[in-house]
């Protein structure tokens, strides 16, 4: 979670050993089915990728495997004592604040710093040593937001709620400032979903109608919207995407390729799904490589894709079955699947699962933190 430690080999080894110790020590608490299915998915997909793909892609799925391992770890956390859960929650929130604050100040100096971190190398190491988070920090916080709102409903401590609100507010500021368009769009969708779930009766109908006519107005007045929004994004990387997006809408060639190249990658994976939808094409070489959901379905076929989706939604679905108020979990699952459809999952998102598992407990609200 902490950018300072991102490329530190000792920290990586310590983190791995810590996970192994936790799993061994609390193995009886974890979901055995999820454990076996995670192990099966990792082993078989690794073998398939090793045999069928270019050797340059052997460790391409490593982040995804760590992410799935953290999901299994969250099934252990789910049944820990409330005292241990409180400690985990505090650690996650404090460390996340450190990452967000460091990233924010880094973005004040260089607004493109987080995007530069998407490429490994000496430049990325220098940025993380300054405390700047990249792709993982941004998208993990997008997924964390509904979990933070869920956690807020579980506690009565005003001081702890301040920490939660700081995480939410600073996360939104950093996400917007980091110039990740998909992250911003997901935040907007979350906001609309929260707003929709909080309104009742005629207000809900009014909100739905307003959104519908708002979309209709935008579609009918593309040129006006383009001119009205151009100045808002001038001087940011949004300006490039803005220009390419409206060029695409107007049937013109993308000037920078920021939209068309991504769309081409999605189309490539989507088309390959139909080559062999049962077993997949097996090779990773020609897949689009920009959508975990489309790529998994194209490479491994419907069977392992179904297993992948099961592992993603099993824990939140189990929690949702035992919750009266389900809106936060539904928004969490929706955000997660949309992110996987539009991008690749960074391993950091496993932290959102651990926080979700830590937040769930029937007696949690009775305890002052």
mmCIF file of C-alpha atoms in Angstrom:
data_model
loop_
_atom_site.group_PDB
_atom_site.id
_atom_site.type_symbol
_atom_site.label_atom_id
_atom_site.label_comp_id
_atom_site.label_asym_id
_atom_site.label_seq_id
_atom_site.Cartn_x
_atom_site.Cartn_y
_atom_site.Cartn_z
ATOM 1 C CA UNK A 1 0.000 0.000 0.000
ATOM 2 C CA UNK A 2 2.826 2.390 0.815
ATOM 3 C CA UNK A 3 4.548 3.657 -2.362
ATOM 4 C CA UNK A 4 7.900 3.939 -0.512
ATOM 5 C CA UNK A 5 7.994 0.130 -0.246
ATOM 6 C CA UNK A 6 6.808 -0.702 -3.777
ATOM 7 C CA UNK A 7 10.214 -1.739 -5.151
ATOM 8 C CA UNK A 8 11.882 -2.786 -1.897
ATOM 9 C CA UNK A 9 12.895 -6.456 -2.197
ATOM 10 C CA UNK A 10 13.124 -6.938 1.571
ATOM 11 C CA UNK A 11 9.606 -5.593 2.067
ATOM 12 C CA UNK A 12 8.307 -7.888 -0.678
ATOM 13 C CA UNK A 13 9.890 -10.951 0.949
ATOM 14 C CA UNK A 14 8.611 -9.904 4.374
ATOM 15 C CA UNK A 15 5.091 -9.371 2.991
ATOM 16 C CA UNK A 16 5.114 -12.784 1.306
ATOM 17 C CA UNK A 17 6.353 -14.538 4.450
ATOM 18 C CA UNK A 18 3.739 -12.687 6.526
ATOM 19 C CA UNK A 19 0.944 -13.903 4.238
ATOM 20 C CA UNK A 20 2.249 -17.476 4.443
ATOM 21 C CA UNK A 21 2.398 -17.326 8.259
ATOM 22 C CA UNK A 22 -1.125 -15.859 8.521
ATOM 23 C CA UNK A 23 -2.564 -18.502 6.184
ATOM 24 C CA UNK A 24 -0.868 -21.363 8.036
ATOM 25 C CA UNK A 25 -1.784 -20.016 11.479
ATOM 26 C CA UNK A 26 -5.435 -19.336 10.655
ATOM 27 C CA UNK A 27 -6.006 -21.903 7.910
ATOM 28 C CA UNK A 28 -9.024 -23.394 9.695
ATOM 29 C CA UNK A 29 -10.823 -20.042 9.580
ATOM 30 C CA UNK A 30 -10.509 -19.606 5.816
ATOM 31 C CA UNK A 31 -12.928 -20.791 3.161
ATOM 32 C CA UNK A 32 -11.521 -24.169 2.040
ATOM 33 C CA UNK A 33 -13.493 -24.121 -1.198
ATOM 34 C CA UNK A 34 -12.116 -20.705 -2.150
ATOM 35 C CA UNK A 35 -8.613 -21.876 -1.189
ATOM 36 C CA UNK A 36 -8.758 -24.960 -3.414
ATOM 37 C CA UNK A 37 -10.361 -23.138 -6.336
ATOM 38 C CA UNK A 38 -7.821 -20.297 -6.108
ATOM 39 C CA UNK A 39 -4.963 -22.813 -6.078
ATOM 40 C CA UNK A 40 -6.515 -24.681 -9.011
ATOM 41 C CA UNK A 41 -6.998 -21.478 -11.017
ATOM 42 C CA UNK A 42 -3.436 -20.247 -10.411
ATOM 43 C CA UNK A 43 -1.718 -23.571 -11.170
ATOM 44 C CA UNK A 44 -3.658 -24.487 -14.317
ATOM 45 C CA UNK A 45 -3.722 -21.001 -15.857
ATOM 46 C CA UNK A 46 0.017 -20.615 -15.153
ATOM 47 C CA UNK A 47 0.748 -23.927 -16.890
ATOM 48 C CA UNK A 48 -1.447 -22.985 -19.865
ATOM 49 C CA UNK A 49 0.201 -19.574 -20.129
ATOM 50 C CA UNK A 50 3.691 -21.109 -19.803
ATOM 51 C CA UNK A 51 3.092 -23.674 -22.535
ATOM 52 C CA UNK A 52 1.067 -21.603 -25.001
ATOM 53 C CA UNK A 53 2.361 -18.037 -24.677
ATOM 54 C CA UNK A 54 5.552 -16.184 -25.419
ATOM 55 C CA UNK A 55 8.000 -16.534 -22.524
ATOM 56 C CA UNK A 56 7.911 -12.745 -22.058
ATOM 57 C CA UNK A 57 4.399 -13.207 -20.631
ATOM 58 C CA UNK A 58 5.258 -15.886 -18.030
ATOM 59 C CA UNK A 59 4.884 -13.548 -15.052
ATOM 60 C CA UNK A 60 2.333 -11.246 -16.686
ATOM 61 C CA UNK A 61 -0.442 -12.675 -14.483
ATOM 62 C CA UNK A 62 1.564 -12.432 -11.243
ATOM 63 C CA UNK A 63 -0.322 -9.349 -10.013
ATOM 64 C CA UNK A 64 -3.615 -11.119 -10.679
ATOM 65 C CA UNK A 65 -2.463 -14.202 -8.749
ATOM 66 C CA UNK A 66 -1.440 -12.082 -5.740
ATOM 67 C CA UNK A 67 -4.792 -10.303 -5.948
ATOM 68 C CA UNK A 68 -6.669 -13.653 -5.872
ATOM 69 C CA UNK A 69 -4.506 -14.797 -2.941
ATOM 70 C CA UNK A 70 -5.505 -11.662 -1.020
ATOM 71 C CA UNK A 71 -9.152 -12.473 -1.735
ATOM 72 C CA UNK A 72 -8.619 -15.871 -0.112
ATOM 73 C CA UNK A 73 -6.856 -14.144 2.805
ATOM 74 C CA UNK A 74 -9.972 -11.997 3.276
ATOM 75 C CA UNK A 75 -11.999 -15.170 3.934
ATOM 76 C CA UNK A 76 -9.718 -15.726 6.930
ATOM 77 C CA UNK A 77 -10.052 -12.119 8.086
ATOM 78 C CA UNK A 78 -13.843 -12.471 7.939
ATOM 79 C CA UNK A 79 -13.791 -14.772 10.982
ATOM 80 C CA UNK A 80 -11.077 -13.104 13.065
ATOM 81 C CA UNK A 81 -11.951 -11.557 16.417
ATOM 82 C CA UNK A 82 -13.354 -8.040 16.494
ATOM 83 C CA UNK A 83 -10.212 -6.813 18.233
ATOM 84 C CA UNK A 84 -7.997 -8.096 15.414
ATOM 85 C CA UNK A 85 -10.360 -6.662 12.823
ATOM 86 C CA UNK A 86 -10.135 -3.240 14.456
ATOM 87 C CA UNK A 87 -6.334 -3.357 14.245
ATOM 88 C CA UNK A 88 -6.454 -4.380 10.575
ATOM 89 C CA UNK A 89 -8.908 -1.581 9.761
ATOM 90 C CA UNK A 90 -6.762 1.019 11.523
ATOM 91 C CA UNK A 91 -3.602 -0.139 9.717
ATOM 92 C CA UNK A 92 -5.296 -0.071 6.302
ATOM 93 C CA UNK A 93 -6.836 3.374 6.790
ATOM 94 C CA UNK A 94 -3.660 4.977 8.165
ATOM 95 C CA UNK A 95 -1.407 3.434 5.488
ATOM 96 C CA UNK A 96 -3.869 4.410 2.767
ATOM 97 C CA UNK A 97 -3.888 8.005 4.021
ATOM 98 C CA UNK A 98 -0.082 8.059 3.889
ATOM 99 C CA UNK A 99 -0.189 6.787 0.294
ATOM 100 C CA UNK A 100 -2.867 9.292 -0.727
ATOM 101 C CA UNK A 101 -1.202 12.305 0.888
ATOM 102 C CA UNK A 102 2.187 11.424 -0.616
ATOM 103 C CA UNK A 103 0.576 10.973 -4.018
ATOM 104 C CA UNK A 104 -1.319 14.266 -3.752
ATOM 105 C CA UNK A 105 1.805 16.317 -3.013
ATOM 106 C CA UNK A 106 3.642 14.503 -5.789
ATOM 107 C CA UNK A 107 0.865 15.382 -8.224
ATOM 108 C CA UNK A 108 1.120 19.052 -7.227
ATOM 109 C CA UNK A 109 4.675 19.003 -8.589
ATOM 110 C CA UNK A 110 3.953 16.791 -11.599
ATOM 111 C CA UNK A 111 0.330 16.168 -12.580
ATOM 112 C CA UNK A 112 1.379 13.189 -14.724
ATOM 113 C CA UNK A 113 3.403 11.413 -12.014
ATOM 114 C CA UNK A 114 0.859 8.667 -11.271
ATOM 115 C CA UNK A 115 0.489 7.825 -14.946
ATOM 116 C CA UNK A 116 4.267 7.676 -15.339
ATOM 117 C CA UNK A 117 4.308 4.925 -12.709
ATOM 118 C CA UNK A 118 2.443 2.588 -15.055
ATOM 119 C CA UNK A 119 5.840 1.922 -16.653
ATOM 120 C CA UNK A 120 8.399 0.120 -14.496
ATOM 121 C CA UNK A 121 11.951 1.372 -14.485
ATOM 122 C CA UNK A 122 14.284 3.793 -12.741
ATOM 123 C CA UNK A 123 11.802 6.638 -13.181
ATOM 124 C CA UNK A 124 9.064 4.647 -11.453
ATOM 125 C CA UNK A 125 11.402 3.744 -8.589
ATOM 126 C CA UNK A 126 12.320 7.411 -8.105
ATOM 127 C CA UNK A 127 8.641 8.413 -7.981
ATOM 128 C CA UNK A 128 7.697 5.744 -5.427
ATOM 129 C CA UNK A 129 10.660 6.765 -3.262
ATOM 130 C CA UNK A 130 9.064 10.219 -3.173
ATOM 131 C CA UNK A 131 5.874 8.615 -1.835
ATOM 132 C CA UNK A 132 3.866 8.876 -5.060
ATOM 133 C CA UNK A 133 1.409 6.086 -5.821
ATOM 134 C CA UNK A 134 0.438 5.041 -9.316
ATOM 135 C CA UNK A 135 -2.097 2.838 -11.068
ATOM 136 C CA UNK A 136 -2.613 0.536 -8.063
ATOM 137 C CA UNK A 137 -3.080 3.375 -5.578
ATOM 138 C CA UNK A 138 -5.625 5.139 -7.788
ATOM 139 C CA UNK A 139 -7.779 2.156 -8.735
ATOM 140 C CA UNK A 140 -7.637 0.470 -5.335
ATOM 141 C CA UNK A 141 -9.128 3.657 -3.876
ATOM 142 C CA UNK A 142 -11.873 3.678 -6.503
ATOM 143 C CA UNK A 143 -12.904 0.223 -5.272
ATOM 144 C CA UNK A 144 -12.326 1.174 -1.627
ATOM 145 C CA UNK A 145 -14.864 4.013 -1.631
ATOM 146 C CA UNK A 146 -18.055 1.856 -1.320
ATOM 147 C CA UNK A 147 -16.241 -0.270 1.285
ATOM 148 C CA UNK A 148 -15.385 2.849 3.295
ATOM 149 C CA UNK A 149 -19.041 3.904 3.232
ATOM 150 C CA UNK A 150 -19.985 0.381 4.319
ATOM 151 C CA UNK A 151 -17.469 0.563 7.186
ATOM 152 C CA UNK A 152 -18.867 3.944 8.243
ATOM 153 C CA UNK A 153 -22.258 2.320 8.927
ATOM 154 C CA UNK A 154 -20.622 -0.206 11.271
ATOM 155 C CA UNK A 155 -18.977 2.043 13.838
ATOM 156 C CA UNK A 156 -20.002 4.639 16.394
ATOM 157 C CA UNK A 157 -16.628 6.268 17.081
ATOM 158 C CA UNK A 158 -16.665 9.880 15.855
ATOM 159 C CA UNK A 159 -12.856 9.974 15.751
ATOM 160 C CA UNK A 160 -12.740 6.878 13.606
ATOM 161 C CA UNK A 161 -15.387 8.292 11.279
ATOM 162 C CA UNK A 162 -13.131 11.316 10.755
ATOM 163 C CA UNK A 163 -10.360 8.982 9.536
ATOM 164 C CA UNK A 164 -12.827 7.283 7.184
ATOM 165 C CA UNK A 165 -14.042 10.609 5.784
ATOM 166 C CA UNK A 166 -10.439 11.765 5.301
ATOM 167 C CA UNK A 167 -9.777 8.605 3.274
ATOM 168 C CA UNK A 168 -12.889 9.175 1.155
ATOM 169 C CA UNK A 169 -12.357 12.902 0.512
ATOM 170 C CA UNK A 170 -8.601 12.736 -0.172
ATOM 171 C CA UNK A 171 -9.105 9.631 -2.342
ATOM 172 C CA UNK A 172 -11.603 11.468 -4.568
ATOM 173 C CA UNK A 173 -9.309 14.512 -4.840
ATOM 174 C CA UNK A 174 -6.299 12.348 -5.761
ATOM 175 C CA UNK A 175 -8.300 10.239 -8.247
ATOM 176 C CA UNK A 176 -9.470 13.380 -10.081
ATOM 177 C CA UNK A 177 -6.017 14.994 -9.984
ATOM 178 C CA UNK A 178 -4.241 11.848 -11.231
ATOM 179 C CA UNK A 179 -5.934 12.175 -14.647
ATOM 180 C CA UNK A 180 -7.260 8.606 -14.880
ATOM 181 C CA UNK A 181 -10.438 9.053 -16.913
ATOM 182 C CA UNK A 182 -11.905 5.595 -16.225
ATOM 183 C CA UNK A 183 -11.314 6.049 -12.486
ATOM 184 C CA UNK A 184 -13.162 9.394 -12.579
ATOM 185 C CA UNK A 185 -16.066 7.883 -14.546
ATOM 186 C CA UNK A 186 -16.370 5.042 -12.028
ATOM 187 C CA UNK A 187 -16.470 7.569 -9.178
ATOM 188 C CA UNK A 188 -19.260 9.479 -10.960
ATOM 189 C CA UNK A 189 -21.227 6.232 -11.426
ATOM 190 C CA UNK A 190 -20.741 5.420 -7.734
ATOM 191 C CA UNK A 191 -22.037 8.859 -6.769
ATOM 192 C CA UNK A 192 -25.127 8.431 -8.963
ATOM 193 C CA UNK A 193 -25.715 4.945 -7.524
ATOM 194 C CA UNK A 194 -25.432 6.222 -3.929
ATOM 195 C CA UNK A 195 -27.766 9.090 -4.775
ATOM 196 C CA UNK A 196 -30.264 6.742 -6.407
ATOM 197 C CA UNK A 197 -30.298 4.342 -3.436
ATOM 198 C CA UNK A 198 -30.803 7.185 -0.932
ATOM 199 C CA UNK A 199 -33.816 8.678 -2.702
ATOM 200 C CA UNK A 200 -37.301 7.269 -2.317
ATOM 201 C CA UNK A 201 -40.665 7.431 -4.042
ATOM 202 C CA UNK A 202 -41.202 10.339 -6.396
ATOM 203 C CA UNK A 203 -37.658 11.653 -5.815
ATOM 204 C CA UNK A 204 -36.215 8.422 -7.223
ATOM 205 C CA UNK A 205 -38.397 8.747 -10.319
ATOM 206 C CA UNK A 206 -37.358 12.399 -10.681
ATOM 207 C CA UNK A 207 -33.666 11.458 -10.407
ATOM 208 C CA UNK A 208 -34.020 8.702 -13.005
ATOM 209 C CA UNK A 209 -35.861 11.010 -15.402
ATOM 210 C CA UNK A 210 -33.264 13.768 -14.868
ATOM 211 C CA UNK A 211 -30.373 11.418 -15.672
ATOM 212 C CA UNK A 212 -32.232 10.073 -18.730
ATOM 213 C CA UNK A 213 -32.931 13.522 -20.145
ATOM 214 C CA UNK A 214 -29.413 14.645 -19.240
ATOM 215 C CA UNK A 215 -27.971 11.823 -21.356
ATOM 216 C CA UNK A 216 -30.455 12.625 -24.131
ATOM 217 C CA UNK A 217 -29.389 16.299 -24.069
ATOM 218 C CA UNK A 218 -25.690 15.362 -24.255
ATOM 219 C CA UNK A 219 -26.264 12.977 -27.187
ATOM 220 C CA UNK A 220 -28.316 15.600 -29.028
ATOM 221 C CA UNK A 221 -25.845 18.438 -28.437
ATOM 222 C CA UNK A 222 -22.430 16.853 -28.905
ATOM 223 C CA UNK A 223 -20.821 19.955 -30.422
ATOM 224 C CA UNK A 224 -22.044 22.194 -27.602
ATOM 225 C CA UNK A 225 -20.825 19.733 -24.946
ATOM 226 C CA UNK A 226 -17.447 19.469 -26.680
ATOM 227 C CA UNK A 227 -16.950 23.251 -26.682
ATOM 228 C CA UNK A 228 -18.292 23.687 -23.138
ATOM 229 C CA UNK A 229 -15.996 21.031 -21.645
ATOM 230 C CA UNK A 230 -12.826 21.763 -23.608
ATOM 231 C CA UNK A 231 -11.664 24.577 -21.314
ATOM 232 C CA UNK A 232 -12.348 22.484 -18.204
ATOM 233 C CA UNK A 233 -9.766 19.862 -19.199
ATOM 234 C CA UNK A 234 -7.217 22.140 -20.862
ATOM 235 C CA UNK A 235 -3.709 21.577 -19.490
ATOM 236 C CA UNK A 236 -4.409 18.034 -18.236
ATOM 237 C CA UNK A 237 -4.111 14.592 -19.847
ATOM 238 C CA UNK A 238 -7.908 14.634 -19.964
ATOM 239 C CA UNK A 239 -7.530 17.106 -22.843
ATOM 240 C CA UNK A 240 -5.982 14.397 -25.037
ATOM 241 C CA UNK A 241 -8.739 11.913 -24.255
ATOM 242 C CA UNK A 242 -11.332 14.666 -24.663
ATOM 243 C CA UNK A 243 -10.108 15.490 -28.178
ATOM 244 C CA UNK A 244 -9.828 11.857 -29.243
ATOM 245 C CA UNK A 245 -13.226 10.966 -27.792
ATOM 246 C CA UNK A 246 -15.056 13.700 -29.689
ATOM 247 C CA UNK A 247 -13.052 12.961 -32.845
ATOM 248 C CA UNK A 248 -14.303 9.382 -32.623
ATOM 249 C CA UNK A 249 -17.898 10.555 -32.109
ATOM 250 C CA UNK A 250 -17.618 12.810 -35.146
ATOM 251 C CA UNK A 251 -16.245 9.984 -37.290
ATOM 252 C CA UNK A 252 -12.753 11.499 -37.462
ATOM 253 C CA UNK A 253 -9.433 9.759 -36.903
ATOM 254 C CA UNK A 254 -8.073 9.892 -33.344
ATOM 255 C CA UNK A 255 -5.340 12.501 -33.119
ATOM 256 C CA UNK A 256 -3.452 10.828 -30.260
ATOM 257 C CA UNK A 257 -4.882 7.297 -30.348
ATOM 258 C CA UNK A 258 -5.701 7.308 -26.616
ATOM 259 C CA UNK A 259 -9.280 6.161 -27.237
ATOM 260 C CA UNK A 260 -8.907 4.214 -30.479
ATOM 261 C CA UNK A 261 -5.965 2.110 -29.234
ATOM 262 C CA UNK A 262 -7.854 1.090 -26.113
ATOM 263 C CA UNK A 263 -10.999 0.326 -28.127
ATOM 264 C CA UNK A 264 -8.914 -1.756 -30.537
ATOM 265 C CA UNK A 265 -7.551 -3.802 -27.636
ATOM 266 C CA UNK A 266 -11.058 -4.465 -26.314
ATOM 267 C CA UNK A 267 -12.253 -5.471 -29.783
ATOM 268 C CA UNK A 268 -9.295 -7.806 -30.233
ATOM 269 C CA UNK A 269 -10.063 -9.752 -27.037
ATOM 270 C CA UNK A 270 -13.792 -9.685 -27.738
ATOM 271 C CA UNK A 271 -13.327 -11.174 -31.205
ATOM 272 C CA UNK A 272 -10.988 -13.871 -29.882
ATOM 273 C CA UNK A 273 -13.627 -15.007 -27.399
ATOM 274 C CA UNK A 274 -15.620 -16.438 -30.331
ATOM 275 C CA UNK A 275 -12.682 -18.403 -31.760
ATOM 276 C CA UNK A 276 -13.007 -20.970 -28.993
ATOM 277 C CA UNK A 277 -15.423 -19.878 -26.251
ATOM 278 C CA UNK A 278 -15.215 -23.200 -24.359
ATOM 279 C CA UNK A 279 -11.478 -23.687 -23.849
ATOM 280 C CA UNK A 280 -10.220 -20.268 -24.978
ATOM 281 C CA UNK A 281 -7.382 -19.549 -27.414
ATOM 282 C CA UNK A 282 -4.865 -20.471 -24.635
ATOM 283 C CA UNK A 283 -2.112 -18.174 -25.942
ATOM 284 C CA UNK A 284 -1.809 -14.736 -24.381
ATOM 285 C CA UNK A 285 0.216 -13.383 -27.295
ATOM 286 C CA UNK A 286 -2.585 -11.891 -29.405
ATOM 287 C CA UNK A 287 -5.008 -10.931 -26.622
ATOM 288 C CA UNK A 288 -5.852 -7.235 -26.158
ATOM 289 C CA UNK A 289 -4.168 -7.110 -22.728
ATOM 290 C CA UNK A 290 -6.265 -4.235 -21.421
ATOM 291 C CA UNK A 291 -9.280 -5.911 -19.816
ATOM 292 C CA UNK A 292 -8.909 -8.661 -17.241
ATOM 293 C CA UNK A 293 -12.466 -9.842 -17.842
ATOM 294 C CA UNK A 294 -12.331 -9.962 -21.661
ATOM 295 C CA UNK A 295 -8.766 -11.293 -21.631
ATOM 296 C CA UNK A 296 -9.535 -14.112 -19.184
ATOM 297 C CA UNK A 297 -12.554 -15.194 -21.210
ATOM 298 C CA UNK A 298 -10.618 -15.060 -24.480
ATOM 299 C CA UNK A 299 -7.541 -16.900 -23.198
ATOM 300 C CA UNK A 300 -9.033 -19.586 -20.939
ATOM 301 C CA UNK A 301 -12.644 -19.965 -22.110
ATOM 302 C CA UNK A 302 -15.938 -19.992 -20.265
ATOM 303 C CA UNK A 303 -15.029 -22.611 -17.616
ATOM 304 C CA UNK A 304 -12.042 -20.815 -16.097
ATOM 305 C CA UNK A 305 -13.643 -17.443 -16.733
ATOM 306 C CA UNK A 306 -16.644 -18.551 -14.626
ATOM 307 C CA UNK A 307 -14.231 -19.689 -11.908
ATOM 308 C CA UNK A 308 -12.484 -16.318 -12.060
ATOM 309 C CA UNK A 309 -15.760 -14.401 -11.640
ATOM 310 C CA UNK A 310 -16.796 -16.747 -8.817
ATOM 311 C CA UNK A 311 -13.591 -15.973 -6.918
ATOM 312 C CA UNK A 312 -14.150 -12.232 -7.443
ATOM 313 C CA UNK A 313 -17.708 -12.072 -6.130
ATOM 314 C CA UNK A 314 -17.867 -14.955 -3.632
ATOM 315 C CA UNK A 315 -16.872 -12.992 -0.518
ATOM 316 C CA UNK A 316 -19.028 -9.874 -1.156
ATOM 317 C CA UNK A 317 -21.981 -12.120 -2.072
ATOM 318 C CA UNK A 318 -21.586 -14.082 1.177
ATOM 319 C CA UNK A 319 -21.514 -10.846 3.164
ATOM 320 C CA UNK A 320 -24.474 -9.423 1.254
ATOM 321 C CA UNK A 321 -26.601 -12.477 2.112
ATOM 322 C CA UNK A 322 -26.146 -11.658 5.803
ATOM 323 C CA UNK A 323 -26.708 -7.909 5.516
ATOM 324 C CA UNK A 324 -30.048 -6.108 5.618
ATOM 325 C CA UNK A 325 -28.583 -3.018 3.907
ATOM 326 C CA UNK A 326 -26.993 -4.267 0.689
ATOM 327 C CA UNK A 327 -26.412 -1.121 -1.368
ATOM 328 C CA UNK A 328 -22.730 -0.665 -0.504
ATOM 329 C CA UNK A 329 -21.897 -4.261 -1.406
ATOM 330 C CA UNK A 330 -23.825 -4.033 -4.683
ATOM 331 C CA UNK A 331 -21.933 -0.852 -5.625
ATOM 332 C CA UNK A 332 -18.660 -2.546 -4.639
ATOM 333 C CA UNK A 333 -19.354 -5.569 -6.890
ATOM 334 C CA UNK A 334 -20.519 -3.367 -9.777
ATOM 335 C CA UNK A 335 -17.431 -1.127 -9.530
ATOM 336 C CA UNK A 336 -15.166 -4.176 -9.376
ATOM 337 C CA UNK A 337 -16.663 -5.805 -12.478
ATOM 338 C CA UNK A 338 -16.709 -2.562 -14.476
ATOM 339 C CA UNK A 339 -13.067 -1.971 -13.592
ATOM 340 C CA UNK A 340 -12.156 -5.500 -14.700
ATOM 341 C CA UNK A 341 -14.036 -4.969 -17.940
ATOM 342 C CA UNK A 342 -12.228 -1.709 -18.721
ATOM 343 C CA UNK A 343 -8.796 -2.344 -17.192
ATOM 344 C CA UNK A 344 -6.505 -4.841 -15.500
ATOM 345 C CA UNK A 345 -6.745 -5.441 -11.741
ATOM 346 C CA UNK A 346 -3.804 -4.197 -9.686
ATOM 347 C CA UNK A 347 -2.995 -6.454 -6.725
ATOM 348 C CA UNK A 348 -3.742 -3.517 -4.364
ATOM 349 C CA UNK A 349 -7.475 -4.150 -4.800
ATOM 350 C CA UNK A 350 -7.052 -7.180 -2.548
ATOM 351 C CA UNK A 351 -6.823 -4.609 0.272
ATOM 352 C CA UNK A 352 -10.434 -3.586 -0.452
ATOM 353 C CA UNK A 353 -11.508 -7.210 0.142
ATOM 354 C CA UNK A 354 -9.587 -7.360 3.410
ATOM 355 C CA UNK A 355 -11.194 -4.101 4.584
ATOM 356 C CA UNK A 356 -14.609 -5.413 3.532
ATOM 357 C CA UNK A 357 -14.074 -8.636 5.492
ATOM 358 C CA UNK A 358 -12.793 -6.660 8.500
ATOM 359 C CA UNK A 359 -15.881 -4.430 8.418
ATOM 360 C CA UNK A 360 -18.333 -7.304 8.573
ATOM 361 C CA UNK A 361 -19.425 -8.431 12.039
ATOM 362 C CA UNK A 362 -22.870 -8.536 13.611
ATOM 363 C CA UNK A 363 -21.662 -7.036 16.895
ATOM 364 C CA UNK A 364 -19.282 -4.495 15.378
ATOM 365 C CA UNK A 365 -21.580 -1.520 15.785
ATOM 366 C CA UNK A 366 -21.777 -2.030 19.541
ATOM 367 C CA UNK A 367 -18.074 -1.522 20.005
ATOM 368 C CA UNK A 368 -16.426 1.865 20.363
ATOM 369 C CA UNK A 369 -13.184 2.044 18.422
#
